[in-house]
Amino acid sequence: MLQKKKITFSLLLLVLMGACTYPAKEHINLEEQAWIHGSEDCEQNSDPLIQVVKYDEDTWILRQNKCTNYEAPFMFLFFGKNKALLMDTGATREEDKFPLYQTVKSLIDARQKEYATDLQLVVAHTHAHGDHHAADAQFQGKPATSVIGLQVEDIKSFFAIENWPENNAVYDLGDRALEIIPIPGHQKSSIAVYDPQSGILLTGDTFYPGRLYVEDWSVFKESIRKLYDFTKKHEISYILGNHIEMSLEPGKDYPIGTLYQPEEQKLPLYPEDLEELHKALERLGDQPTREIHDKFIIYPIK
Ligand SMILES: [Zn+2]
Ligand SMILES: [Zn+2]
């Protein structure tokens, strides 16, 4: 009887959660989005230093020019009612080569004007590798701006994450509650971010069309299992990572350090791609093993 009550309650909860899903906003098709991808001769490169793409009314995707840094990381800006969250600050510190603060500030200024509101900017990171926090200093000390630290302790305390890395936390930007998901393994401080409004799941360097560098094999495996379970229970539009290193040819990556990727793989991945990674890791067992897949390469570094 108790069991039956429990099941009924769970069903009710599911129905209620279903009723609370966000109305879908009009967004661009990321399968068709072209990205700046460097040049054969960077002297001749006339692309913007930062490509700025409006994904939907409340979400922006930025990419650093490969000619300033071969890593060409992606960065993501989410707007809520009271806050803007910038995930990552790219691979270059100097403002003249990489004007990230100015770029983000102009997006925020336009938003504040349009919505007649004041926004707090929070700068956080998918993880602590240098190609994702190089421009932090551009944001430090700026008005209405907080830059979150890079250590596990900083992330735990800012997002109020208990029992790292098992538990997730919810972080609300104002009518836009994001889920913060600890996923160590590529790097100790790695997190994923899920946005129920757009269905976007950010996975940093843990899962993207490229070389998935694994620092801690068993911890990485556990994080991928956790992410895979998460995608089973949530609506996912796109899984977006921080780089593109694969070409359109299945299983073929560009050489490390290349400044030109004319035929690069699309940015988005999907839950079925994550399932492929999860199953491969399960099959490979405890032995860190490099393995090439069509859209990514499992790449242990220890
Ligand atoms: Zn990394
Ligand atoms: Zn990276």
Coordinates of C-alpha atoms and ligand atoms in Angstrom, one line a residue:
M1 CA 0.0 0.0 0.0
L2 CA 2.8 2.3 1.0
Q3 CA 4.5 1.4 -2.2
K4 CA 1.4 2.2 -4.3
K5 CA 1.1 5.6 -2.6
K6 CA 4.7 6.3 -3.4
I7 CA 4.2 5.4 -7.1
T8 CA 1.1 7.7 -7.3
F9 CA 3.0 10.5 -5.7
S10 CA 6.0 10.1 -8.1
L11 CA 3.6 10.1 -11.1
L12 CA 1.9 13.3 -9.9
L13 CA 5.4 14.9 -9.5
L14 CA 6.3 13.9 -13.0
V15 CA 3.1 15.4 -14.4
L16 CA 3.6 18.6 -12.5
M17 CA 7.2 18.8 -13.7
G18 CA 6.0 18.3 -17.3
A19 CA 3.6 21.1 -16.9
C20 CA 6.4 23.4 -15.8
T21 CA 8.5 23.0 -18.9
Y22 CA 9.5 26.3 -20.5
P23 CA 7.9 27.4 -23.7
A24 CA 10.4 26.7 -26.5
K25 CA 12.0 29.9 -27.8
E26 CA 12.8 30.4 -31.5
H27 CA 16.4 29.4 -32.0
I28 CA 18.9 29.0 -34.8
N29 CA 19.7 25.6 -36.2
L30 CA 23.2 24.7 -34.9
E31 CA 23.6 22.0 -37.6
E32 CA 23.7 24.9 -40.2
Q33 CA 25.7 27.4 -38.2
A34 CA 29.1 28.2 -39.8
W35 CA 31.9 29.1 -37.4
I36 CA 35.1 31.0 -38.0
H37 CA 37.8 28.3 -38.3
G38 CA 41.2 30.1 -38.8
S39 CA 43.1 30.6 -42.0
E40 CA 45.9 29.0 -44.0
D41 CA 47.7 32.3 -43.6
C42 CA 46.7 34.1 -40.4
E43 CA 48.2 37.4 -41.7
Q44 CA 45.4 37.4 -44.2
N45 CA 42.6 36.5 -41.7
S46 CA 39.9 39.0 -41.7
D47 CA 37.4 37.3 -39.4
P48 CA 36.3 39.0 -36.2
L49 CA 38.5 38.4 -33.1
I50 CA 35.4 36.9 -31.5
Q51 CA 32.4 35.5 -33.4
V52 CA 29.2 36.4 -31.7
V53 CA 26.1 34.2 -32.5
K54 CA 22.6 34.8 -31.1
Y55 CA 21.2 31.3 -30.4
D56 CA 17.9 32.5 -29.1
E57 CA 16.4 35.6 -27.4
D58 CA 18.3 34.8 -24.2
T59 CA 21.3 32.8 -25.2
W60 CA 24.6 33.7 -27.1
I61 CA 27.4 31.5 -28.3
L62 CA 30.9 33.1 -28.8
R63 CA 33.9 31.6 -30.5
Q64 CA 37.5 32.8 -30.3
N65 CA 39.4 33.3 -33.5
K66 CA 41.8 30.4 -34.2
C67 CA 44.5 32.9 -35.4
T68 CA 44.7 34.4 -31.8
N69 CA 44.8 31.0 -30.2
Y70 CA 44.7 27.6 -31.9
E71 CA 42.4 26.3 -29.2
A72 CA 39.6 28.5 -30.6
P73 CA 37.3 27.8 -27.6
F74 CA 33.6 28.4 -27.5
M75 CA 32.0 30.5 -24.7
F76 CA 28.4 30.8 -23.7
L77 CA 26.3 33.6 -22.3
F78 CA 22.9 33.0 -20.7
F79 CA 20.5 35.8 -19.7
G80 CA 17.9 35.5 -17.0
K81 CA 15.7 38.2 -15.4
N82 CA 18.3 39.4 -12.9
K83 CA 21.6 37.8 -13.9
A84 CA 23.7 37.0 -16.9
L85 CA 26.0 34.0 -16.7
L86 CA 29.1 33.8 -18.9
M87 CA 30.6 30.3 -19.1
D88 CA 34.4 30.6 -19.7
T89 CA 36.7 33.5 -20.8
G90 CA 38.7 31.9 -23.5
A91 CA 42.4 31.4 -24.2
T92 CA 43.9 34.9 -24.5
R93 CA 44.4 37.4 -21.8
E94 CA 45.1 40.6 -23.7
E95 CA 42.1 42.8 -24.4
D96 CA 43.5 44.2 -27.8
K97 CA 43.8 40.6 -29.2
F98 CA 40.7 39.3 -27.5
P99 CA 38.2 41.9 -26.4
L100 CA 35.9 39.6 -24.5
Y101 CA 34.8 42.0 -21.8
Q102 CA 33.9 44.7 -24.3
T103 CA 32.0 42.1 -26.4
V104 CA 30.0 40.7 -23.4
K105 CA 29.4 44.2 -22.0
S106 CA 27.9 45.4 -25.2
L107 CA 25.5 42.4 -25.2
I108 CA 24.6 43.1 -21.6
D109 CA 24.1 46.9 -22.2
A110 CA 21.8 46.2 -25.1
R111 CA 19.8 43.7 -23.1
Q112 CA 19.5 46.1 -20.1
K113 CA 18.3 48.8 -22.4
E114 CA 15.8 46.5 -24.2
Y115 CA 14.4 45.1 -21.0
A116 CA 14.8 48.2 -18.8
T117 CA 16.6 46.2 -16.2
D118 CA 19.9 45.9 -14.3
L119 CA 21.8 42.7 -14.6
Q120 CA 24.5 41.2 -12.5
L121 CA 27.2 39.4 -14.5
V122 CA 28.5 36.1 -13.1
V123 CA 31.6 34.6 -14.8
A124 CA 32.0 30.9 -14.2
H125 CA 34.0 28.2 -15.9
T126 CA 33.5 24.7 -17.3
H127 CA 36.8 23.8 -15.8
A128 CA 40.2 25.2 -14.8
H129 CA 42.3 24.7 -17.9
G130 CA 44.1 27.8 -19.1
D131 CA 42.3 28.0 -22.5
H132 CA 39.0 28.7 -20.7
H133 CA 39.8 31.4 -18.1
A134 CA 42.6 33.4 -19.7
A135 CA 40.5 36.6 -19.9
D136 CA 39.2 36.5 -16.3
A137 CA 41.3 39.5 -15.5
Q138 CA 39.3 41.6 -18.0
F139 CA 36.2 41.0 -15.8
Q140 CA 37.8 41.3 -12.3
G141 CA 36.9 44.5 -10.5
K142 CA 34.3 45.6 -13.1
P143 CA 30.9 46.9 -11.9
A144 CA 28.1 44.4 -11.2
T145 CA 30.5 41.5 -12.0
S146 CA 31.6 38.5 -10.1
V147 CA 34.3 36.1 -11.3
I148 CA 34.0 32.6 -9.7
G149 CA 37.3 30.9 -8.7
L150 CA 38.7 27.8 -10.5
Q151 CA 39.1 25.4 -7.6
V152 CA 36.6 22.7 -6.6
E153 CA 36.1 24.5 -3.3
D154 CA 35.2 27.8 -5.1
I155 CA 32.7 26.1 -7.3
K156 CA 31.2 24.1 -4.4
S157 CA 30.7 27.1 -2.3
F158 CA 29.4 29.5 -5.0
F159 CA 26.8 27.1 -6.4
A160 CA 26.1 25.5 -3.0
I161 CA 26.9 22.0 -4.2
E162 CA 26.8 19.4 -1.4
N163 CA 28.6 16.1 -1.6
W164 CA 30.7 16.9 -4.6
P165 CA 30.7 15.3 -7.2
E166 CA 27.6 13.2 -6.6
N167 CA 25.0 16.0 -6.1
N168 CA 23.9 18.7 -8.6
A169 CA 22.8 22.2 -7.7
V170 CA 20.3 24.6 -9.2
Y171 CA 21.4 28.1 -10.0
D172 CA 18.7 30.6 -10.9
L173 CA 19.4 33.6 -13.2
G174 CA 15.9 34.9 -12.6
D175 CA 13.1 32.8 -14.2
R176 CA 15.9 30.7 -15.7
A177 CA 17.1 28.0 -13.3
L178 CA 20.2 26.1 -14.6
E179 CA 21.4 22.8 -13.3
I180 CA 25.1 22.6 -12.3
I181 CA 26.4 19.1 -12.7
P182 CA 29.9 18.2 -11.3
I183 CA 31.7 16.0 -13.9
P184 CA 35.4 15.6 -12.9
G185 CA 37.7 13.4 -14.9
H186 CA 38.9 15.6 -17.7
Q187 CA 40.0 18.0 -15.0
K188 CA 39.1 18.1 -11.2
S189 CA 36.9 21.2 -11.4
S190 CA 34.9 20.2 -14.5
I191 CA 31.1 20.9 -14.5
A192 CA 28.3 20.6 -17.0
V193 CA 25.5 23.1 -17.1
Y194 CA 22.0 22.2 -18.2
D195 CA 19.5 24.8 -19.3
P196 CA 15.9 23.5 -19.2
Q197 CA 14.7 26.5 -21.2
S198 CA 16.7 25.8 -24.3
G199 CA 17.5 22.1 -23.6
I200 CA 21.2 22.9 -24.0
L201 CA 23.7 20.8 -22.1
L202 CA 27.2 22.3 -21.8
T203 CA 29.9 19.8 -21.3
G204 CA 33.1 21.8 -21.6
D205 CA 36.1 19.7 -22.6
T206 CA 34.6 16.5 -21.1
F207 CA 32.5 15.8 -24.3
Y208 CA 32.9 17.6 -27.6
P209 CA 33.8 16.8 -31.2
G210 CA 37.5 16.3 -30.5
R211 CA 40.1 14.6 -28.4
L212 CA 38.6 13.8 -25.0
Y213 CA 41.6 14.1 -22.8
V214 CA 41.1 11.9 -19.8
E215 CA 43.1 12.8 -16.7
D216 CA 41.5 10.4 -14.3
W217 CA 40.0 7.4 -16.1
S218 CA 37.8 5.9 -13.4
V219 CA 36.5 9.4 -12.3
F220 CA 35.8 10.3 -16.0
K221 CA 33.9 7.0 -16.5
E222 CA 31.8 7.7 -13.5
S223 CA 31.0 11.3 -14.7
I224 CA 30.1 10.1 -18.2
R225 CA 27.8 7.5 -16.6
K226 CA 26.2 10.3 -14.6
L227 CA 25.8 12.6 -17.6
Y228 CA 24.4 9.7 -19.7
D229 CA 21.8 9.0 -16.9
F230 CA 21.0 12.7 -16.9
T231 CA 20.3 12.8 -20.6
K232 CA 17.9 9.9 -20.2
K233 CA 15.8 11.9 -17.8
H234 CA 15.9 15.4 -19.4
E235 CA 15.0 16.9 -22.7
I236 CA 18.2 17.8 -24.5
S237 CA 18.3 19.9 -27.7
Y238 CA 22.1 20.0 -28.2
I239 CA 25.1 18.9 -26.2
L240 CA 27.7 21.7 -26.6
G241 CA 31.4 21.4 -25.8
N242 CA 34.2 23.9 -25.8
H243 CA 36.2 23.0 -29.0
I244 CA 36.0 21.4 -32.4
E245 CA 39.0 19.2 -33.3
M246 CA 37.4 16.6 -35.6
S247 CA 37.0 17.1 -39.3
L248 CA 33.9 16.1 -41.2
E249 CA 35.7 12.9 -42.2
P250 CA 34.6 10.3 -39.6
G251 CA 37.3 9.6 -37.0
K252 CA 39.8 12.1 -38.4
D253 CA 41.0 14.9 -36.1
Y254 CA 43.1 18.0 -37.1
P255 CA 46.7 18.0 -35.8
I256 CA 47.1 19.6 -32.4
G257 CA 48.0 23.3 -32.8
T258 CA 46.5 23.7 -36.3
L259 CA 45.4 27.2 -37.2
Y260 CA 43.1 26.2 -40.0
Q261 CA 40.2 23.8 -40.0
P262 CA 38.3 24.3 -43.3
E263 CA 36.1 21.2 -43.0
E264 CA 35.5 20.9 -39.3
Q265 CA 32.9 18.8 -37.6
K266 CA 29.6 20.4 -36.5
L267 CA 29.6 21.8 -32.9
P268 CA 26.6 20.0 -31.5
L269 CA 26.5 16.4 -30.2
Y270 CA 23.5 14.5 -29.1
P271 CA 22.5 12.0 -26.3
E272 CA 23.1 9.1 -28.7
D273 CA 26.7 10.3 -29.1
L274 CA 27.1 10.4 -25.3
E275 CA 25.6 6.9 -25.1
E276 CA 28.3 5.8 -27.6
L277 CA 31.0 7.2 -25.3
H278 CA 29.4 5.7 -22.2
K279 CA 29.1 2.3 -23.7
A280 CA 32.7 2.4 -25.0
L281 CA 34.0 3.3 -21.6
E282 CA 32.1 0.5 -20.0
R283 CA 33.4 -1.9 -22.6
L284 CA 37.0 -0.7 -22.1
G285 CA 36.8 -1.4 -18.4
D286 CA 39.6 -0.2 -16.0
Q287 CA 42.3 0.1 -18.6
P288 CA 42.8 3.7 -19.9
T289 CA 42.7 3.1 -23.7
R290 CA 42.8 5.5 -26.7
E291 CA 39.9 4.7 -29.1
I292 CA 38.9 6.6 -32.2
H293 CA 35.1 7.1 -32.8
D294 CA 33.5 9.0 -35.8
K295 CA 32.9 12.2 -33.8
F296 CA 35.3 12.0 -30.9
I297 CA 38.5 10.3 -29.7
I298 CA 38.9 8.9 -26.2
Y299 CA 42.3 10.1 -25.3
P300 CA 43.8 9.1 -21.8
I301 CA 46.7 11.2 -20.8
K302 CA 47.9 9.2 -17.9
Ligands
ZN1 ZN 40.4 21.2 -20.7
ZN2 ZN 40.0 23.3 -23.6

